[in-house]
XYZ file of C-alpha atoms in Angstrom:
406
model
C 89.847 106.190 97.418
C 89.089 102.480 96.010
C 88.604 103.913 92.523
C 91.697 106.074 92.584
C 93.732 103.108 93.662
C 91.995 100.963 91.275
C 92.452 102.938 88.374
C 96.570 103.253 89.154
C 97.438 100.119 87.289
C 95.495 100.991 83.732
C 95.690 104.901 83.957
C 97.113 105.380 80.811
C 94.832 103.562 78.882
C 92.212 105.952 78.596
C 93.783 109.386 78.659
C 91.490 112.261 79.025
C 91.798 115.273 76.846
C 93.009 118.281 78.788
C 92.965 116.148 82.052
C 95.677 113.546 81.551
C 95.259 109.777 83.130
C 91.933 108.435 84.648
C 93.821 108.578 88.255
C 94.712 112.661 87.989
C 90.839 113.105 87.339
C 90.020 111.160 90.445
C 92.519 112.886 92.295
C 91.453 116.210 90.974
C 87.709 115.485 92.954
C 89.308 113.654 96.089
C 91.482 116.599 97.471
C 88.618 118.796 97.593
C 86.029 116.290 98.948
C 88.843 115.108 101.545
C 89.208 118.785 102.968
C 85.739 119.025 103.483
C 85.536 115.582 105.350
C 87.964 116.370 107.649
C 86.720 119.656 108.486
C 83.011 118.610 109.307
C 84.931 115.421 111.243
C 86.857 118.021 113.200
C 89.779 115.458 113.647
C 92.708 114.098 111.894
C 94.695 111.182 112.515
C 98.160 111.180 113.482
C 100.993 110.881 111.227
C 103.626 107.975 111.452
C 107.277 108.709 111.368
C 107.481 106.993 107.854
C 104.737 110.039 107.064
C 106.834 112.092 108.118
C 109.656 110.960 106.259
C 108.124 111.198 103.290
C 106.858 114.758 103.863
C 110.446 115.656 104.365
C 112.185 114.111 101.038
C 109.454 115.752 99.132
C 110.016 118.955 100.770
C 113.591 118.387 99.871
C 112.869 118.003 96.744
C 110.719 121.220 96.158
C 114.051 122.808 98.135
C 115.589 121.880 95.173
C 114.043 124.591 93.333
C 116.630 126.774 94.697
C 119.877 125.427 93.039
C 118.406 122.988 90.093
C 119.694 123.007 86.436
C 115.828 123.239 85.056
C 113.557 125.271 87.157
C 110.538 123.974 84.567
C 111.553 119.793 84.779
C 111.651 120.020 88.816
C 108.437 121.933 89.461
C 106.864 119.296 87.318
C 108.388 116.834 89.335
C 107.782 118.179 92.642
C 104.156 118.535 91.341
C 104.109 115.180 90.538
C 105.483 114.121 93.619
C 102.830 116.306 95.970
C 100.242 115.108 94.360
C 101.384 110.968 94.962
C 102.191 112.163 98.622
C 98.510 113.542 99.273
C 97.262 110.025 97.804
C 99.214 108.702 100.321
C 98.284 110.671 103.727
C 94.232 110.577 102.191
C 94.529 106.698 102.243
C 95.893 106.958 105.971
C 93.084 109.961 107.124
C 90.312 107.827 105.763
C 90.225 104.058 105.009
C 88.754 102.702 108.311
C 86.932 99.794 106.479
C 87.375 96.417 109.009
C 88.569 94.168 106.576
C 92.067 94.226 105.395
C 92.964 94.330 102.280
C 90.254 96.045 100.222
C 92.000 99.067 98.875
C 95.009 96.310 98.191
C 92.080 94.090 96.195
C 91.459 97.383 94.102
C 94.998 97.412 92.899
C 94.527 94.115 91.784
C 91.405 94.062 90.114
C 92.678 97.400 88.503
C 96.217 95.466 86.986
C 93.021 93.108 85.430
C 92.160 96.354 83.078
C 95.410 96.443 82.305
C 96.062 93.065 81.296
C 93.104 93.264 79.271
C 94.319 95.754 77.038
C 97.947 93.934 76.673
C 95.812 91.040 75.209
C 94.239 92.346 73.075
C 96.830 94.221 71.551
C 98.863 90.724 71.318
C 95.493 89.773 69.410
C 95.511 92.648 67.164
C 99.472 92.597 66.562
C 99.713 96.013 68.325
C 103.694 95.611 68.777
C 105.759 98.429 70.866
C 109.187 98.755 70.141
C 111.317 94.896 69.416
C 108.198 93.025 69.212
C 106.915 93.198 72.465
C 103.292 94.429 73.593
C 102.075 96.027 76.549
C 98.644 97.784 77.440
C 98.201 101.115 75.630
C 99.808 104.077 77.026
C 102.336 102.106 78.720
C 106.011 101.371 78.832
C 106.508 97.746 78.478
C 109.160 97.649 81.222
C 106.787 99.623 83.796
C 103.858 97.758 83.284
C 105.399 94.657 83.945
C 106.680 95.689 87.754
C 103.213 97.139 88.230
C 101.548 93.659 87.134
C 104.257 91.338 88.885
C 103.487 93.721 92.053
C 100.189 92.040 92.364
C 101.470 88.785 92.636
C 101.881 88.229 95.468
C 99.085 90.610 97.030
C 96.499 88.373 95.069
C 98.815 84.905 95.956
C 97.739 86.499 99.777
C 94.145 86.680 98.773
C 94.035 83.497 97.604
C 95.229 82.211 100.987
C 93.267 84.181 103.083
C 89.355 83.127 101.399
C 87.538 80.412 101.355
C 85.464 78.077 98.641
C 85.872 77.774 95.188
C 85.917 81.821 94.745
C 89.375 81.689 95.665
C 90.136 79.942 92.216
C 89.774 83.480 91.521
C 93.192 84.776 92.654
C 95.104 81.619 91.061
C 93.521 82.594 87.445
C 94.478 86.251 88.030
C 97.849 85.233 88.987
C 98.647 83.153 85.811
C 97.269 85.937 83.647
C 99.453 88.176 85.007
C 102.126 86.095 84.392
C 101.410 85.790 80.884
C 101.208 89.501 80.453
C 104.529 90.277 82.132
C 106.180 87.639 79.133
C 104.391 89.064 77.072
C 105.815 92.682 77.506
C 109.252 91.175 76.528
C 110.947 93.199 79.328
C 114.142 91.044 80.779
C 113.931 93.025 84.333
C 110.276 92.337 84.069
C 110.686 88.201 83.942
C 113.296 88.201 86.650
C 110.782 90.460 89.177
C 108.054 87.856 88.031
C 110.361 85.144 88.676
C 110.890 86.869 92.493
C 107.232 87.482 92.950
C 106.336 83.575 91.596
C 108.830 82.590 94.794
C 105.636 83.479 97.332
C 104.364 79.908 95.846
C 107.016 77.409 97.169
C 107.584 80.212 100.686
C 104.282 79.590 101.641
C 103.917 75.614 100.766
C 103.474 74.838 104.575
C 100.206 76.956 104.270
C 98.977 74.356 101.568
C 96.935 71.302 102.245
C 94.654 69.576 100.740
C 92.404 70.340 97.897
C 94.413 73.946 97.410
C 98.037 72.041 97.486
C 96.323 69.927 94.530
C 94.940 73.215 92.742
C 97.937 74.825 93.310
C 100.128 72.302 91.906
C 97.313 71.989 88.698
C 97.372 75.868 88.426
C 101.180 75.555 87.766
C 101.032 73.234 85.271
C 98.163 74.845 83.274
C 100.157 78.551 83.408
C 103.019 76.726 82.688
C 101.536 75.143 79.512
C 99.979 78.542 78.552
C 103.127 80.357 78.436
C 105.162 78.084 76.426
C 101.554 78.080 74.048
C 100.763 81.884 74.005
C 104.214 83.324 74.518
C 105.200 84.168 71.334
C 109.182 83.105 70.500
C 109.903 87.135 69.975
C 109.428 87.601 73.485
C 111.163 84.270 74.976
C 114.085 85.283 72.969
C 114.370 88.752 74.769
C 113.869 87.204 78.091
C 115.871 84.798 77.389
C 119.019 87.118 76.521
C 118.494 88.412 80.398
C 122.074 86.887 81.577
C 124.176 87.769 78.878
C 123.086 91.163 78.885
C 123.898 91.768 82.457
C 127.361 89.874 82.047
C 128.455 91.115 79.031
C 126.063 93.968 77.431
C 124.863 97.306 77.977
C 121.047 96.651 79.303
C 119.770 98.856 76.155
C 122.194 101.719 77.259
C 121.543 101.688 80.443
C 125.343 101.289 81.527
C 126.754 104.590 79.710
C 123.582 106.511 81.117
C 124.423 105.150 84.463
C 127.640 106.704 84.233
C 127.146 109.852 83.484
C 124.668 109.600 86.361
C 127.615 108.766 88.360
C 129.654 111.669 87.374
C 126.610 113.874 88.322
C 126.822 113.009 91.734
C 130.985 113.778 91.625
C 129.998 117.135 90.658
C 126.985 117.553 92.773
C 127.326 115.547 95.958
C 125.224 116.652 98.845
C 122.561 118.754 96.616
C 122.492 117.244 93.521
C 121.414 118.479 90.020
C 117.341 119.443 91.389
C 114.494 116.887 90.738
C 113.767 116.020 87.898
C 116.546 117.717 86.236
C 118.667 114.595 85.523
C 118.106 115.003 81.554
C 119.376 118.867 81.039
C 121.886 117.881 83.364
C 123.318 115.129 82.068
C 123.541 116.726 78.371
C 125.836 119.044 80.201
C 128.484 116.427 81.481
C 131.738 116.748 79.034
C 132.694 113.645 77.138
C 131.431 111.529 74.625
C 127.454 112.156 73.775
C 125.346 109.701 73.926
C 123.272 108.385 71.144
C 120.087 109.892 73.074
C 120.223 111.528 75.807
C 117.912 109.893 78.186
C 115.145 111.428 80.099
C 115.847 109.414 83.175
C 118.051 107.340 85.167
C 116.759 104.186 84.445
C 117.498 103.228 88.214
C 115.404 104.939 90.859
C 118.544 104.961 93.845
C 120.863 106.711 91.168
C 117.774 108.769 90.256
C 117.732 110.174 93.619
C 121.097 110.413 94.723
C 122.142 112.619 91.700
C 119.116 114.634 91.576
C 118.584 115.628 95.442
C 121.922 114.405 96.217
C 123.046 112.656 99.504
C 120.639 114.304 102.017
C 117.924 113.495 99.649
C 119.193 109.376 99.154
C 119.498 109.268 102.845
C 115.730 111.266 103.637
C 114.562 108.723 100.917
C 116.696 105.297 102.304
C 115.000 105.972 105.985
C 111.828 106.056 103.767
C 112.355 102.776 102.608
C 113.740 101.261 106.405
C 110.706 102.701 108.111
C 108.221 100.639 105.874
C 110.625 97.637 106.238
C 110.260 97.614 110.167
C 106.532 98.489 109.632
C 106.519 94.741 107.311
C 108.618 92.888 110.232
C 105.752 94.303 112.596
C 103.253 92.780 110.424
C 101.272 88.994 111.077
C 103.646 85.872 109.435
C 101.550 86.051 106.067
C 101.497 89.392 105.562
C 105.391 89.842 106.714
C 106.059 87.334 103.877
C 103.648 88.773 101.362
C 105.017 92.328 101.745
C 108.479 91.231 102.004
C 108.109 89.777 98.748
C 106.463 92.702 97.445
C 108.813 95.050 98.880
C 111.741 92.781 97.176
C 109.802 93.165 93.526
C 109.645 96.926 93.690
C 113.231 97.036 94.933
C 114.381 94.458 91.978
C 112.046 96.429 89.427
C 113.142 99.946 90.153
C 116.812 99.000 90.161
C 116.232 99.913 85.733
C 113.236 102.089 85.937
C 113.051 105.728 87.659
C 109.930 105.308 89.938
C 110.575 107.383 92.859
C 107.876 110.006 91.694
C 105.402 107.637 90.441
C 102.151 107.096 91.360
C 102.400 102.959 91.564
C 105.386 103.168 94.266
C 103.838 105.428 96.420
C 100.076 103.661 96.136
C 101.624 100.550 97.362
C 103.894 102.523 99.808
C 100.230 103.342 101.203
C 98.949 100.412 101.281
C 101.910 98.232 103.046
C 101.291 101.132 105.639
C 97.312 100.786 105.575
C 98.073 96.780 106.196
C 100.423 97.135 108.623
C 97.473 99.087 110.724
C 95.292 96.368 110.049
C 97.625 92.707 110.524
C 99.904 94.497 113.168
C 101.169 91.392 115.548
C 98.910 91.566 118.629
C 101.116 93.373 121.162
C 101.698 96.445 118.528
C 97.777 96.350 117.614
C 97.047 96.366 121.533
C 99.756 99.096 121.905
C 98.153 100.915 118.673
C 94.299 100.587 120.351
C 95.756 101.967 123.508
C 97.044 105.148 121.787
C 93.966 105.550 119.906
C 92.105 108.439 121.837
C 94.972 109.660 123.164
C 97.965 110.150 120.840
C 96.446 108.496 117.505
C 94.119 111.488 116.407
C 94.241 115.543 116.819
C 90.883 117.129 117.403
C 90.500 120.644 115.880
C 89.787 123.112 118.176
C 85.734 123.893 118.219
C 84.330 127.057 118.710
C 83.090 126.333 122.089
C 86.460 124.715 123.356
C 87.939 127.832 122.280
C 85.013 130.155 124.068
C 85.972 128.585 127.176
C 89.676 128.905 127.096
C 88.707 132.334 126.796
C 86.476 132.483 129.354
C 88.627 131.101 131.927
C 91.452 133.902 130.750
C-alpha cells in the first residue's frame, strides 16, 4: 500500500510497456495479495457510510452502461473507476500502522519524483505546449493540483516533528512551489496560492526558532521563484484575471456549454460515464475547433455524464468526508480543510472524478480521520471496535456448531 500511494504522484513517468503506469502494476499484485490476507485473517473491517457512498456512485456509473452514448468510453471509465475504488477500501482493510500520517508521507515523498523530472526537463528545455514544463507523461495543469495537494500535508509534517529534520518539509514545500510555476498552469498558481494560505492559518502554532525559519524559508522561495521562474511562465500566470473576466480559459467556456446543454437533454441519467466526448460531438450548433475529450470541470463532468442522481450520489460523497474533516483534531481539521479546498479549486478546470490522485487522497483524509479523530469520537470509535467495527467470517467450526445445535 505505501508504494502504490507513493508511486500516484510520478506514475506516468515511467510507463511500462503492455502494463501502463507504475501504480496499475502495483495494483495489479495488491488485489490478489489483499484477497488472500483477508481470507487467512478471517475478518474484515466495517465500511463507513462515505464507503458506502462511494460504492454506490460507482455502481451508478457502471448502471450507466445501460443507456450511454459509447458503450466502449464508459466501460473504460467504470474500469478505471473500480479499480481507484478498491485502492480506496484496501487502504481502509489494512493500514493499522500507529502513527498517523505515513501512507500521507508516501504521497509526498512520491510528488518529490515528480518534481524531479519537471526540473530537469526545465534544465534540458523539454517545453510542453506554450512554454511551460511539467514532469514527463504529465499534463501540466494536473500535475500542478497533484503537487500543490501536498502542501499542506507536508506544511502538517513540518509542524508535527521535531529537530532540524523538520527543515525537511519547508525545502519540499518551496520546491513544490517552484514546480507548480513552473508548469505555467493559471488554475495551478491560484490552488498554490490557496494551499500557501496554511502558512499565515497556522502562525499561532509558530514560535521561536521555527517562526524565524519559517519567515527565512519565505524569503529564500520567494527569491528562487522570481530567479528560476522563467518570464514565459510568469506571463501565463500572470494573465490568470483577465482570462477569467474577459477570456475563454483556453476554450474551456464553449466546452462548458455544450456540457450544459447535455444535461438539458439528459437530466436525471445523463449521457453514461465517460461518454461526454461522443456526446458532445452530437449536440447541434456550431463545432468546436476540437472537440474535447473532457469537461474540463469535474462537477459538470458528473452531472452530464451520470446525470442528477449521479451529482447528488457524488455531492454526499464529498459532505461525508467534510464532516469526517470537522471530526478531525484542530491541525488536522485545518490541514484537510485546506486540502479539501485545493482539490475543490483544482478540479473546478480539470475532470478528476475517475482519477487515481482524488480518490488516493479521498483515502487518506478517511485513514486520518481514524487516526486524529477528537477524543470523544476516537473513544466512541474504540468502543465499537469488537463489536460493530469488524465482521468475522464464518469458520468452519462456528458453522459445525450451528449445525449441530439444528
Amino acid at each position: 500500500l505505501w508504494c502504490f500511494v507513493f508511486s500516484v504522484p510520478f506514475e506516468r513517468v515511467w510507463m511500462l510497456s503492455g502494463i501502463g503506469t507504475v501504480s496499475r502494476l502495483l495494483g495489479l499484485v495488491l488485489v490478489p495479495v489483499a484477497l488472500t490476507a483477508l481470507l487467512v485473517r478471517g475478518c474484515i473491517r466495517r465500511l463507513l457510510f462515505v464507503h458506502w457512498c462511494m460504492i454506490a456512485f460507482v455502481g451508478w456509473c457502471a448502471l450507466s452502461m445501460f443507456w450511454t452514448c459509447s458503450t466502449e468510453l464508459t466501460l473504460d471509465r467504470v474500469f478505471t473507476e473500480v479499480q481507484a475504488l478498491i485502492s480506496v477500501l484496501l487502504i481502509w482493510q489494512f493500514y493499522n500502522r500507529t502513527e498517523v500520517g505515513q501512507l500521507t508521507k508516501a504521497y509526498v515523498y512520491g510528488t518529490v519524483i515528480a518534481c524531479i523530472s519537471t526540473l530537469a526537463n526545465f534544465a534540458n528545455g523539454d517545453v510542453t505546449s506554450w512554454n511551460r514544463y511539467a514532469a514527463d507523461g504529465f499534463d501540466p495543469n494536473d500535475l500542478s493540483l497533484m503537487l500543490a495537494i501536498s502542501i499542506p500535508l507536508s506544511y502538517y509534517f513540518f509542524l508535527k516533528s521535531r529537530g532540524f529534520g523538520s527543515l525537511i518539509w519547508l525545502g519540499h514545500i518551496g520546491l513544490v512551489t517552484v514546480c507548480c510555476l513552473l508548469t505555467g498552469s493559471r488554475m495551478g498558481a491560484i490552488v498554490t496560492l490557496v494551499a500557501l494560505s496554511v502558512i499565515p492559518l497556522s502562525a499561532a502554532q509558530l514560535k521561536g526558532w521555527r517562526a524565524a525559519t519559517v519567515a527565512l524559508a519565505i524569503g529564500v522561495g520567494a527569491s528562487a521563484c522570481v530567479t528560476v521562474i522563467p518570464a514565459s511562465s510568469w506571463e501565463r500566470v500572470l494573465s490568470a484575471i483577465p482570462e477569467i473576466q474577459g477570456g475563454t480559459l483556453n476554450d474551456r467556456s464553449e466546452i462548458w456549454a455544450r456540457g450544459w446543454e447535455l444535461v438539458r437533454q439528459q437530466p436525471f441519467l445523463g449521457v453514461g460515464a465517460g461518454a461526454f466526448k461522443e456526446a458532445v460531438s452530437r449536440v447541434p450548433g456550431n463545432p468546436l475547433a476540437s472537440v474535447s475529450d473532457v469537461a474540463h470541470n469535474t462537477f459538470l463532468s458528473v452531472l452530464s455524464e451520470v446525470g442528477l442522481i449521479g451529482a447528488v450520489g457524488f455531492l454526499v460523497v464529498l459532505v461525508s468526508l467534510i464532516v469526517l474533516i470537522l471530526e478531525m483534531t484542530p491541525a488536522a481539521r485545518r490541514t484537510w480543510l485546506i486540502t479539501f479546498a485545493v482539490w475543490g479549486i483544482g478540479v473546478f478546470t480539470l475532470t478528476w472524478e475517475h482519477r487515481k490522485p482524488t480518490w488516493v487522497i479521498f483515502a487518506l483524509l478517511i485513514e486520518h480521520w481514524r487516526r486524529t479523530a477528537t477524543p470523544s469520537i476516537a473513544e466512541r470509535v474504540r468502543s465499537n471496535l469488537s463489536s460493530s467495527l469488524f465482521f468475522r467470517f464464518p469458520s468452519a467450526r462456528r458453522l459445525g456448531r450451528r449445525k449441530a445445535v439444528l
